[in-house]
């Protein structure tokens, strides 16, 4: 089957699935309208308008506007799907839009997982359905002792499951399995919307650590109110004790896994990391160690490493100091940042979602390395390698190795 025929076949399947989503979305929207205050309704319509306008701008100008906050791309098709106003429909198929790589590495196109993939409307649907219906927040976090010589395997944004044609997530999981890690940690995002069925199917291949596995909450899990996420904890991540945050420790290190999504602003689709009071109080009581590592879904810096996010200072304040290492996902990239103060920051959000070379990082002084190696993927010719990071802690020493889906060492601290 040729690539053109393949994508035509995929589009026909998507149309069938999307028809059902659109019908449910319209019903859920009508129900939500009846529950909203007028100002809330206007805020959501304005957000949908911004999502549509953003897509139109990028289609015309080639990239995001400078110094203007972006909005989640899951909103892009919302106006036309919900028949609000007279929005011009955006491209919906491969023949209407050839894939482009934006400066942050995002793939602007209509194929599966690209920014205008119609199936992202499921995220919009679940967000509308669960805007006021979140799972209870559990407060029984695990505090587990680690050996003095311990291996962690960390991947973010991994929850795609196999694609129809191939499976970057499976290739990454196979490489993680080879690490024989003591603990494996998913930094969050199960697609499209963290539903119970998606958590159940997409996380089935997650490689288990010898002593435990953990998974963090994220914006995509929150689209379904985190109901699917907390059910998945009970089923597949027992070490987490049903709680979305945890800590590992030994004589030298404290590793803190945070839920930065649950308290995030729902109207902004949980895109910005936030801590709630329960975690802040817990963090202040954690055992003090010489070295601290933070794990979260949301990032502490913007993609360039120049600007701290609103999450950065609350994390430092709750810990009593800046962490030594911080791994996050959310951005679909593999990035190692130059040390700033005492902090070594890493983005490991390249677990499975297709992404391209982030040109805005080229030659950037605060970026030690970012993934630029083409994956030689016939279905996604612009895709660069997906992967994960292997971390070994020996006493106070740390060894970091970013490993590609093909097993190659992409970057190493040693």
Coordinates of C-alpha atoms in Angstrom, one line a residue:
X1 CA 0.0 0.0 0.0
X2 CA 1.4 3.4 -1.0
X3 CA 1.7 6.1 1.7
X4 CA -1.0 8.2 -0.1
X5 CA -3.4 5.2 -0.1
X6 CA -2.5 4.5 3.5
X7 CA -3.4 8.0 4.7
X8 CA -6.6 8.0 2.6
X9 CA -7.6 4.8 4.4
X10 CA -6.7 6.3 7.8
X11 CA -8.7 9.4 7.0
X12 CA -11.8 7.2 6.1
X13 CA -11.5 5.4 9.5
X14 CA -11.0 8.7 11.3
X15 CA -14.2 10.2 9.7
X16 CA -16.2 7.3 11.1
X17 CA -14.8 7.7 14.6
X18 CA -15.1 11.4 14.5
X19 CA -18.7 11.4 13.5
X20 CA -19.6 9.7 16.8
X21 CA -17.3 12.1 18.7
X22 CA -18.9 15.1 17.1
X23 CA -22.4 13.9 18.1
X24 CA -21.3 13.4 21.7
X25 CA -19.5 16.7 21.7
X26 CA -22.6 18.6 20.6
X27 CA -24.7 16.9 23.3
X28 CA -22.1 17.5 26.0
X29 CA -21.7 21.1 25.0
X30 CA -25.5 21.7 25.3
X31 CA -25.4 20.1 28.8
X32 CA -22.4 22.2 29.9
X33 CA -24.0 25.4 28.6
X34 CA -27.0 24.8 31.0
X35 CA -24.5 24.6 33.9
X36 CA -22.3 27.6 33.1
X37 CA -22.6 31.1 34.3
X38 CA -22.7 33.6 31.4
X39 CA -19.1 34.8 32.0
X40 CA -17.8 31.2 32.0
X41 CA -19.6 30.5 28.7
X42 CA -18.1 33.6 27.2
X43 CA -14.6 32.7 28.4
X44 CA -14.8 29.2 26.9
X45 CA -16.1 30.6 23.5
X46 CA -13.3 33.1 23.5
X47 CA -10.8 30.3 24.2
X48 CA -12.2 28.3 21.3
X49 CA -12.0 31.4 19.1
X50 CA -8.3 31.8 20.1
X51 CA -7.6 28.2 19.2
X52 CA -9.2 28.6 15.8
X53 CA -7.4 31.9 15.1
X54 CA -4.1 30.5 16.2
X55 CA -4.4 27.7 13.7
X56 CA -5.4 30.1 10.9
X57 CA -2.4 32.4 11.8
X58 CA 0.1 29.5 11.6
X59 CA -1.3 28.2 8.4
X60 CA -0.9 31.6 6.9
X61 CA 2.4 32.8 8.4
X62 CA 4.2 29.5 9.0
X63 CA 4.6 29.6 12.7
X64 CA 3.2 30.9 16.0
X65 CA 3.1 34.7 16.5
X66 CA 6.0 36.1 18.4
X67 CA 5.5 36.8 22.1
X68 CA 1.9 35.8 22.1
X69 CA 0.8 33.0 24.4
X70 CA -0.3 29.9 22.5
X71 CA -3.4 28.0 23.3
X72 CA -3.9 24.2 23.3
X73 CA -4.2 22.9 19.8
X74 CA -6.9 20.5 21.0
X75 CA -9.2 23.5 20.7
X76 CA -8.4 24.2 17.0
X77 CA -11.5 22.5 15.4
X78 CA -13.8 23.3 18.3
X79 CA -15.7 26.3 16.7
X80 CA -16.5 24.5 13.5
X81 CA -17.4 21.2 15.3
X82 CA -19.8 23.0 17.7
X83 CA -21.1 25.3 14.9
X84 CA -20.3 28.4 16.9
X85 CA -20.3 31.5 14.7
X86 CA -19.1 31.3 11.1
X87 CA -15.7 29.7 11.6
X88 CA -14.0 28.6 8.4
X89 CA -13.3 24.9 8.8
X90 CA -9.6 24.1 9.1
X91 CA -7.8 21.5 7.0
X92 CA -8.9 18.0 8.0
X93 CA -7.0 15.6 5.8
X94 CA -3.6 15.0 4.3
X95 CA -4.6 16.1 0.8
X96 CA -5.6 19.5 2.3
X97 CA -2.4 20.1 4.2
X98 CA 1.1 18.9 3.8
X99 CA 2.9 18.4 7.1
X100 CA 5.1 21.3 8.3
X101 CA 7.6 21.4 11.1
X102 CA 7.1 24.4 13.4
X103 CA 10.0 26.0 15.2
X104 CA 9.3 24.1 18.5
X105 CA 9.4 20.8 16.6
X106 CA 5.6 20.3 16.5
X107 CA 4.2 18.7 13.3
X108 CA 1.5 20.9 11.8
X109 CA -0.6 18.4 9.8
X110 CA -3.7 16.3 9.8
X111 CA -2.2 12.8 10.3
X112 CA -2.5 10.9 13.6
X113 CA -1.0 12.8 16.5
X114 CA -0.2 15.9 14.4
X115 CA -1.6 19.3 15.6
X116 CA -4.7 19.3 13.4
X117 CA -5.5 15.6 13.8
X118 CA -9.3 15.6 14.1
X119 CA -9.2 13.0 16.8
X120 CA -7.8 15.6 19.2
X121 CA -11.4 16.6 19.4
X122 CA -11.8 13.7 21.9
X123 CA -9.7 15.7 24.3
X124 CA -12.0 18.7 23.8
X125 CA -15.0 16.4 24.4
X126 CA -13.7 14.9 27.6
X127 CA -12.6 18.3 28.9
X128 CA -16.2 19.6 28.4
X129 CA -17.7 16.5 30.0
X130 CA -15.4 16.6 33.0
X131 CA -14.9 20.3 33.5
X132 CA -16.7 20.1 36.8
X133 CA -16.3 16.4 37.6
X134 CA -12.8 15.5 38.8
X135 CA -11.8 12.3 40.6
X136 CA -11.1 12.6 44.3
X137 CA -7.5 13.7 45.1
X138 CA -5.7 10.9 47.0
X139 CA -3.3 11.9 49.8
X140 CA -1.5 8.7 50.7
X141 CA 1.8 9.1 48.9
X142 CA 4.5 6.4 48.8
X143 CA 7.8 7.1 50.4
X144 CA 10.1 4.3 49.3
X145 CA 13.7 3.5 50.1
X146 CA 16.1 3.0 47.2
X147 CA 19.5 1.3 47.1
X148 CA 22.6 3.4 47.1
X149 CA 23.2 2.2 43.5
X150 CA 20.0 2.5 41.6
X151 CA 18.8 2.8 38.0
X152 CA 15.8 4.9 36.9
X153 CA 14.3 4.7 33.4
X154 CA 12.2 7.8 32.7
X155 CA 10.0 8.6 29.7
X156 CA 7.3 11.3 29.2
X157 CA 4.3 11.6 26.9
X158 CA 4.6 7.9 26.0
X159 CA 0.9 6.9 26.1
X160 CA 0.0 6.6 22.4
X161 CA -0.1 2.8 22.2
X162 CA 1.0 1.4 18.8
X163 CA 0.2 3.4 15.7
X164 CA -1.6 1.5 13.0
X165 CA 1.5 1.3 10.8
X166 CA 4.3 1.2 13.4
X167 CA 5.0 1.7 17.1
X168 CA 7.5 4.2 18.4
X169 CA 6.1 3.6 21.9
X170 CA 6.8 -0.1 21.7
X171 CA 10.4 0.6 20.4
X172 CA 11.0 2.9 23.3
X173 CA 9.5 0.5 25.8
X174 CA 11.8 -2.3 24.5
X175 CA 14.8 -0.1 25.0
X176 CA 13.7 0.8 28.5
X177 CA 13.3 -2.9 29.3
X178 CA 17.0 -3.5 28.3
X179 CA 18.0 -1.0 31.0
X180 CA 16.8 -3.4 33.7
X181 CA 15.8 -0.4 35.8
X182 CA 15.0 -0.6 39.5
X183 CA 12.2 1.9 38.9
X184 CA 10.5 3.1 35.7
X185 CA 8.7 6.4 35.7
X186 CA 6.2 7.8 33.2
X187 CA 6.1 11.6 33.3
X188 CA 2.4 11.7 32.1
X189 CA 0.2 12.0 29.0
X190 CA -1.9 9.1 27.8
X191 CA -3.7 10.1 24.6
X192 CA -6.0 11.4 23.4
X193 CA -7.7 12.2 26.7
X194 CA -6.5 9.8 29.5
X195 CA -9.8 7.9 29.5
X196 CA -10.1 4.7 31.4
X197 CA -10.0 2.6 28.2
X198 CA -7.0 4.5 26.8
X199 CA -5.1 4.2 30.1
X200 CA -5.9 0.4 30.1
X201 CA -4.8 -0.1 26.5
X202 CA -2.0 2.3 25.9
X203 CA -0.2 1.6 29.2
X204 CA -0.3 -2.2 28.9
X205 CA 3.2 -2.2 27.4
X206 CA 4.8 0.0 30.0
X207 CA 8.0 -1.7 31.1
X208 CA 8.0 -2.5 34.8
X209 CA 10.9 -1.7 37.2
X210 CA 12.4 -4.4 39.3
X211 CA 11.3 -2.6 42.5
X212 CA 8.4 -0.5 41.3
X213 CA 6.8 1.7 38.5
X214 CA 5.2 5.1 38.7
X215 CA 3.2 7.3 36.4
X216 CA 2.4 11.0 36.9
X217 CA -0.8 13.0 36.3
X218 CA -0.9 15.4 33.4
X219 CA -3.1 17.7 31.3
X220 CA -4.3 14.8 29.1
X221 CA -5.3 12.7 32.1
X222 CA -7.1 15.7 33.5
X223 CA -9.3 16.0 30.4
X224 CA -11.1 13.0 31.7
X225 CA -11.1 14.4 35.2
X226 CA -8.3 12.0 36.2
X227 CA -10.9 9.3 36.6
X228 CA -9.1 6.9 34.2
X229 CA -5.7 7.8 35.7
X230 CA -6.6 7.0 39.3
X231 CA -8.1 3.7 38.2
X232 CA -5.0 2.8 36.3
X233 CA -2.9 3.5 39.4
X234 CA -4.8 0.8 41.3
X235 CA -4.4 -1.7 38.5
X236 CA -0.9 -1.3 37.1
X237 CA 1.0 0.9 39.5
X238 CA 0.5 -0.5 43.0
X239 CA 3.6 1.0 44.4
X240 CA 2.0 4.4 44.1
X241 CA -0.7 3.6 46.7
X242 CA -3.4 5.2 44.6
X243 CA -1.8 8.6 44.9
X244 CA -0.5 10.9 42.1
X245 CA 2.7 12.0 43.8
X246 CA 5.5 10.0 45.6
X247 CA 9.1 10.1 46.8
X248 CA 12.0 7.8 46.6
X249 CA 15.1 8.2 48.8
X250 CA 18.4 6.8 50.0
X251 CA 21.2 8.2 52.1
X252 CA 22.2 10.7 49.3
X253 CA 19.2 11.3 47.1
X254 CA 15.6 12.4 47.4
X255 CA 13.6 11.8 44.2
X256 CA 10.2 13.6 44.2
X257 CA 7.5 12.8 41.8
X258 CA 4.8 15.6 41.6
X259 CA 1.2 16.0 40.4
X260 CA 1.4 19.4 38.6
X261 CA -1.9 18.9 36.7
X262 CA -4.7 18.3 39.3
X263 CA -4.7 21.9 40.6
X264 CA -3.9 23.5 37.2
X265 CA -6.4 25.9 35.6
X266 CA -9.1 23.9 33.9
X267 CA -10.1 26.8 31.6
X268 CA -6.6 26.8 30.2
X269 CA -6.9 23.0 29.7
X270 CA -4.4 22.2 32.5
X271 CA -1.5 23.4 30.4
X272 CA 0.4 25.2 33.1
X273 CA 1.8 23.3 36.1
X274 CA 0.5 24.1 39.6
X275 CA 1.0 22.6 43.0
X276 CA -1.9 22.1 45.5
X277 CA -1.7 22.7 49.2
X278 CA -1.6 19.0 50.0
X279 CA 1.6 18.5 48.1
X280 CA 3.2 21.6 49.3
X281 CA 2.7 20.6 52.9
X282 CA 3.9 17.1 52.2
X283 CA 7.1 18.4 50.3
X284 CA 8.0 20.5 53.3
X285 CA 8.1 17.4 55.5
X286 CA 10.2 15.2 53.2
X287 CA 13.5 13.9 54.5
X288 CA 16.4 16.2 53.7
X289 CA 19.2 14.8 51.5
X290 CA 22.3 16.2 49.8
X291 CA 20.8 15.8 46.3
X292 CA 17.3 16.4 45.2
X293 CA 15.7 15.3 41.9
X294 CA 12.2 16.5 40.8
X295 CA 10.0 14.6 38.3
X296 CA 6.9 16.4 36.9
X297 CA 4.8 16.5 33.8
X298 CA 4.9 20.3 33.4
X299 CA 8.1 22.1 32.8
X300 CA 10.1 24.5 35.1
X301 CA 11.5 26.5 32.1
X302 CA 10.1 27.4 28.7
X303 CA 11.5 25.4 25.8
X304 CA 14.5 27.7 25.3
X305 CA 15.6 27.5 29.0
X306 CA 15.6 31.2 29.3
X307 CA 12.4 31.9 31.2
X308 CA 11.2 30.2 34.4
X309 CA 7.5 29.1 34.4
X310 CA 5.0 29.8 37.2
X311 CA 5.7 26.3 38.5
X312 CA 9.4 26.9 39.2
X313 CA 9.3 29.0 42.4
X314 CA 6.6 27.1 44.2
X315 CA 8.5 23.9 43.7
X316 CA 11.7 25.5 45.1
X317 CA 9.8 27.1 48.0
X318 CA 8.2 23.8 49.0
X319 CA 11.5 21.9 48.9
X320 CA 13.3 24.7 50.7
X321 CA 15.8 25.1 47.9
X322 CA 16.4 24.6 44.2
X323 CA 16.5 21.0 43.1
X324 CA 19.8 19.6 41.7
X325 CA 18.0 17.9 38.8
X326 CA 14.6 18.3 37.3
X327 CA 13.0 16.1 34.6
X328 CA 9.8 17.0 32.9
X329 CA 7.7 16.1 29.8
X330 CA 4.8 18.0 28.3
X331 CA 6.9 19.5 25.5
X332 CA 7.4 16.8 22.9
X333 CA 11.1 17.1 22.7
X334 CA 14.3 15.5 24.1
X335 CA 16.4 18.4 25.6
X336 CA 19.3 18.8 28.0
X337 CA 19.8 22.3 29.4
X338 CA 23.0 23.9 30.6
X339 CA 23.2 24.2 34.3
X340 CA 21.6 27.3 35.7
X341 CA 22.6 28.0 39.2
X342 CA 22.6 24.6 40.8
X343 CA 19.8 23.2 38.6
X344 CA 20.3 20.7 35.8
X345 CA 17.0 20.6 33.8
X346 CA 16.0 18.0 31.3
X347 CA 13.0 17.5 29.0
X348 CA 12.1 13.9 28.3
X349 CA 8.7 14.5 26.6
X350 CA 9.8 12.5 23.5
X351 CA 8.5 9.1 24.5
X352 CA 6.2 8.4 21.5
X353 CA 4.5 11.4 20.0
X354 CA 5.9 12.2 16.5
X355 CA 7.8 15.5 16.5
X356 CA 10.4 17.2 14.3
X357 CA 13.7 19.1 14.7
X358 CA 13.0 22.1 17.0
X359 CA 14.9 24.7 14.9
X360 CA 14.5 27.4 17.6
X361 CA 16.9 25.5 19.8
X362 CA 19.7 25.5 17.1
X363 CA 22.8 27.1 18.6
X364 CA 21.0 28.1 21.7
X365 CA 23.4 28.9 24.6
X366 CA 21.2 27.3 27.2
X367 CA 20.7 24.0 25.4
X368 CA 23.5 21.4 25.7
X369 CA 21.7 19.0 23.4
X370 CA 18.3 18.4 21.7
X371 CA 17.2 15.5 19.5
X372 CA 17.7 16.2 15.8
X373 CA 18.4 12.8 14.4
X374 CA 15.8 11.8 11.7
X375 CA 14.0 8.6 12.6
X376 CA 13.8 7.4 9.0
X377 CA 10.1 6.8 9.3
X378 CA 8.4 6.5 6.0
X379 CA 5.0 7.4 7.5
X380 CA 6.4 10.5 9.2
X381 CA 9.4 11.6 7.1
X382 CA 10.1 14.7 9.3
X383 CA 10.0 12.7 12.6
X384 CA 13.1 12.7 14.7
X385 CA 13.9 9.9 17.2
X386 CA 11.7 9.2 20.1
X387 CA 13.4 7.9 23.3
X388 CA 13.9 7.9 27.0
X389 CA 16.5 8.7 29.6
X390 CA 18.3 6.3 31.8
X391 CA 19.6 7.6 35.1
X392 CA 22.0 5.8 37.4
X393 CA 22.6 7.1 40.9
X394 CA 25.7 5.8 42.7
X395 CA 26.2 7.5 46.1
X396 CA 26.0 11.3 45.3
X397 CA 27.1 10.7 41.7
X398 CA 24.7 10.7 38.7
X399 CA 25.0 9.2 35.2
X400 CA 22.5 10.4 32.6
X401 CA 22.0 8.8 29.3
X402 CA 19.4 9.7 26.7
X403 CA 18.7 6.6 24.6
X404 CA 16.9 6.6 21.2
X405 CA 14.2 4.2 20.1
X406 CA 16.9 2.5 18.0
X407 CA 19.1 1.9 21.0
X408 CA 21.7 4.6 20.2
X409 CA 23.1 6.8 22.9
X410 CA 21.9 10.3 22.0
X411 CA 23.5 12.2 24.8
X412 CA 25.4 11.2 28.0
X413 CA 26.7 13.1 31.0
X414 CA 29.7 10.8 31.3

